[in-house]
mmCIF file of C-alpha atoms in Angstrom:
data_model
loop_
_atom_site.group_PDB
_atom_site.id
_atom_site.type_symbol
_atom_site.label_atom_id
_atom_site.label_comp_id
_atom_site.label_asym_id
_atom_site.label_seq_id
_atom_site.Cartn_x
_atom_site.Cartn_y
_atom_site.Cartn_z
ATOM 1 C CA MET A 19 -0.537 0.101 -0.035
ATOM 2 C CA ASN A 20 3.232 2.430 1.441
ATOM 3 C CA GLY A 21 5.030 0.962 -1.860
ATOM 4 C CA SER A 22 8.134 1.065 0.128
ATOM 5 C CA ASN A 23 7.464 -3.086 -0.416
ATOM 6 C CA GLN A 24 8.388 -1.812 -4.476
ATOM 7 C CA LEU A 25 10.807 -4.257 -6.201
ATOM 8 C CA THR A 26 13.439 -2.122 -8.181
ATOM 9 C CA PRO A 27 15.127 -3.962 -11.162
ATOM 10 C CA GLU A 28 18.461 -4.554 -9.941
ATOM 11 C CA SER A 29 17.185 -6.860 -6.986
ATOM 12 C CA LEU A 30 15.377 -9.059 -9.505
ATOM 13 C CA PRO A 31 17.112 -12.542 -10.297
ATOM 14 C CA ILE A 32 17.085 -11.844 -13.719
ATOM 15 C CA SER A 33 19.879 -13.103 -16.765
ATOM 16 C CA GLU A 34 21.951 -10.796 -18.701
ATOM 17 C CA SER A 35 19.824 -13.004 -21.282
ATOM 18 C CA ALA A 36 17.617 -10.577 -23.159
ATOM 19 C CA GLU A 37 14.113 -13.733 -21.694
ATOM 20 C CA ASN A 38 14.214 -16.739 -19.203
ATOM 21 C CA PHE A 39 14.127 -20.838 -19.652
ATOM 22 C CA HIS A 40 11.722 -21.868 -16.928
ATOM 23 C CA THR A 41 11.177 -25.381 -16.893
ATOM 24 C CA HIS A 42 7.411 -26.709 -16.121
ATOM 25 C CA ASP A 43 7.009 -29.466 -13.722
ATOM 26 C CA THR A 44 3.829 -31.017 -14.275
ATOM 27 C CA ASP A 45 3.587 -33.770 -11.559
ATOM 28 C CA HIS A 46 1.328 -32.132 -9.651
ATOM 29 C CA ILE A 47 -1.767 -31.192 -12.092
ATOM 30 C CA HIS A 48 -1.138 -34.076 -14.379
ATOM 31 C CA GLY A 49 -0.141 -36.872 -11.028
ATOM 32 C CA ARG A 50 2.525 -37.992 -14.044
ATOM 33 C CA GLY A 51 5.624 -36.910 -13.997
ATOM 34 C CA GLU A 52 7.891 -33.827 -15.462
ATOM 35 C CA SER A 53 6.817 -32.144 -18.879
ATOM 36 C CA GLY A 54 10.446 -31.360 -19.452
ATOM 37 C CA HIS A 55 9.040 -28.281 -21.907
ATOM 38 C CA VAL A 56 11.089 -24.995 -22.073
ATOM 39 C CA HIS A 57 8.517 -22.132 -20.934
ATOM 40 C CA VAL A 58 10.482 -18.353 -22.510
ATOM 41 C CA HIS A 59 9.009 -15.185 -21.267
ATOM 42 C CA SER A 60 11.070 -11.931 -21.122
ATOM 43 C CA GLU A 61 12.621 -10.365 -18.266
ATOM 44 C CA GLU A 62 9.875 -6.613 -18.747
ATOM 45 C CA SER A 63 7.197 -9.573 -18.727
ATOM 46 C CA LEU A 64 8.770 -11.235 -15.020
ATOM 47 C CA ARG A 65 8.873 -8.455 -13.791
ATOM 48 C CA LYS A 66 5.549 -6.771 -14.192
ATOM 49 C CA ILE A 67 4.183 -10.053 -12.745
ATOM 50 C CA VAL A 68 6.517 -9.315 -10.084
ATOM 51 C CA ASN A 69 6.000 -5.614 -9.331
ATOM 52 C CA ARG A 70 1.796 -6.747 -10.255
ATOM 53 C CA LEU A 71 2.137 -9.620 -7.335
ATOM 54 C CA SER A 72 4.772 -7.361 -4.689
ATOM 55 C CA ARG A 73 1.707 -4.710 -4.468
ATOM 56 C CA ILE A 74 -0.190 -7.076 -3.638
ATOM 57 C CA GLU A 75 1.373 -8.628 -1.042
ATOM 58 C CA GLY A 76 1.372 -4.550 0.376
ATOM 59 C CA HIS A 77 -2.382 -4.754 -0.519
ATOM 60 C CA ILE A 78 -2.852 -7.844 1.336
ATOM 61 C CA ARG A 79 -0.618 -6.582 4.516
ATOM 62 C CA GLY A 80 -2.604 -3.322 4.588
ATOM 63 C CA ILE A 81 -6.035 -5.538 4.763
ATOM 64 C CA LYS A 82 -4.099 -7.744 7.340
ATOM 65 C CA THR A 83 -3.705 -5.110 9.445
ATOM 66 C CA MET A 84 -7.139 -3.554 8.751
ATOM 67 C CA VAL A 85 -8.055 -6.211 10.176
ATOM 68 C CA GLN A 86 -6.087 -6.602 13.329
ATOM 69 C CA GLN A 87 -7.001 -3.338 14.033
ATOM 70 C CA SER A 88 -11.032 -3.935 13.946
ATOM 71 C CA SER A 89 -11.322 -1.362 9.772
ATOM 72 C CA PRO A 90 -15.462 -1.184 9.535
ATOM 73 C CA CYS A 91 -16.314 -5.095 7.732
ATOM 74 C CA PRO A 92 -17.661 -3.433 4.565
ATOM 75 C CA ASP A 93 -13.565 -1.138 3.797
ATOM 76 C CA VAL A 94 -12.563 -4.040 4.940
ATOM 77 C CA LEU A 95 -13.952 -6.823 1.798
ATOM 78 C CA LEU A 96 -13.541 -3.135 -0.266
ATOM 79 C CA GLN A 97 -9.613 -4.634 0.120
ATOM 80 C CA ILE A 98 -9.936 -7.470 -0.303
ATOM 81 C CA ALA A 99 -12.323 -7.641 -3.491
ATOM 82 C CA ALA A 100 -9.838 -4.723 -4.803
ATOM 83 C CA VAL A 101 -7.475 -7.670 -4.406
ATOM 84 C CA ARG A 102 -9.415 -9.822 -6.009
ATOM 85 C CA GLY A 103 -9.018 -7.430 -8.935
ATOM 86 C CA ALA A 104 -5.589 -7.041 -8.780
ATOM 87 C CA LEU A 105 -5.126 -10.466 -8.687
ATOM 88 C CA ASP A 106 -7.180 -11.227 -11.663
ATOM 89 C CA ARG A 107 -5.957 -9.114 -14.157
ATOM 90 C CA VAL A 108 -2.072 -10.393 -13.028
ATOM 91 C CA ALA A 109 -3.626 -14.119 -13.871
ATOM 92 C CA ARG A 110 -4.882 -12.805 -17.055
ATOM 93 C CA ILE A 111 -1.265 -11.328 -18.228
ATOM 94 C CA VAL A 112 -0.062 -14.699 -17.047
ATOM 95 C CA LEU A 113 -2.781 -16.168 -18.774
ATOM 96 C CA ASP A 114 -1.906 -14.210 -21.937
ATOM 97 C CA GLU A 115 1.818 -14.466 -22.458
ATOM 98 C CA HIS A 116 0.995 -18.718 -21.789
ATOM 99 C CA LEU A 117 -1.527 -17.788 -25.166
ATOM 100 C CA THR A 118 0.714 -16.023 -27.604
ATOM 101 C CA GLU A 119 4.264 -18.056 -26.400
ATOM 102 C CA CYS A 120 4.244 -21.046 -24.752
ATOM 103 C CA VAL A 121 1.232 -22.453 -26.922
ATOM 104 C CA ALA A 122 2.183 -20.710 -29.841
ATOM 105 C CA ARG A 123 5.202 -22.285 -29.541
ATOM 106 C CA ALA A 124 3.942 -25.425 -29.153
ATOM 107 C CA ALA A 125 1.416 -25.060 -32.107
ATOM 108 C CA LYS A 126 5.194 -24.604 -34.320
ATOM 109 C CA GLU A 127 7.176 -27.730 -31.995
ATOM 110 C CA GLY A 128 4.088 -29.567 -33.364
ATOM 111 C CA ASN A 129 3.347 -31.000 -29.359
ATOM 112 C CA ILE A 130 0.427 -28.986 -29.629
ATOM 113 C CA ASP A 131 -2.376 -31.305 -28.000
ATOM 114 C CA VAL A 132 -0.730 -31.314 -24.499
ATOM 115 C CA GLU A 133 0.390 -28.074 -23.611
ATOM 116 C CA ILE A 134 -3.467 -27.254 -24.379
ATOM 117 C CA GLU A 135 -4.240 -30.282 -22.339
ATOM 118 C CA GLN A 136 -1.919 -28.748 -19.273
ATOM 119 C CA LEU A 137 -3.000 -25.506 -19.632
ATOM 120 C CA LYS A 138 -7.092 -26.904 -19.413
ATOM 121 C CA ALA A 139 -5.506 -28.932 -16.511
ATOM 122 C CA ALA A 140 -4.799 -25.333 -14.452
ATOM 123 C CA LEU A 141 -7.807 -23.849 -16.364
ATOM 124 C CA ASP A 142 -10.289 -26.478 -14.486
ATOM 125 C CA ARG A 143 -7.593 -25.319 -11.098
ATOM 126 C CA PHE A 144 -7.557 -21.426 -11.933
ATOM 127 C CA MET A 145 -11.911 -21.680 -12.676
ATOM 128 C CA PRO A 146 -14.329 -22.266 -9.789
#
């Protein structure tokens, strides 16, 4: 809320290259072994997501303080709604990134079926 917990570009664990590579372990999604496929995301995209999550984290701490100080329930609920909206916006960014980068790459590489299966499993857990 107060911005003191903002991450600076220097504090992010970013490699010297223009892109970050990471593999996704789908064992927790499918109950099967690792997918082993590589996802590539730009530093800018990762920084944007991490910064948004840091702001959300601070906002949640602010809500906790409101509860500890016995703030009016409607005020607390309003702040919770704001955090939900912020999380939904981050999820939208992550999904958009996944569709434009990861799914598109899988389509080019000929393994779109696996990527779609993993996306469906993630969406089943994400959506109520």
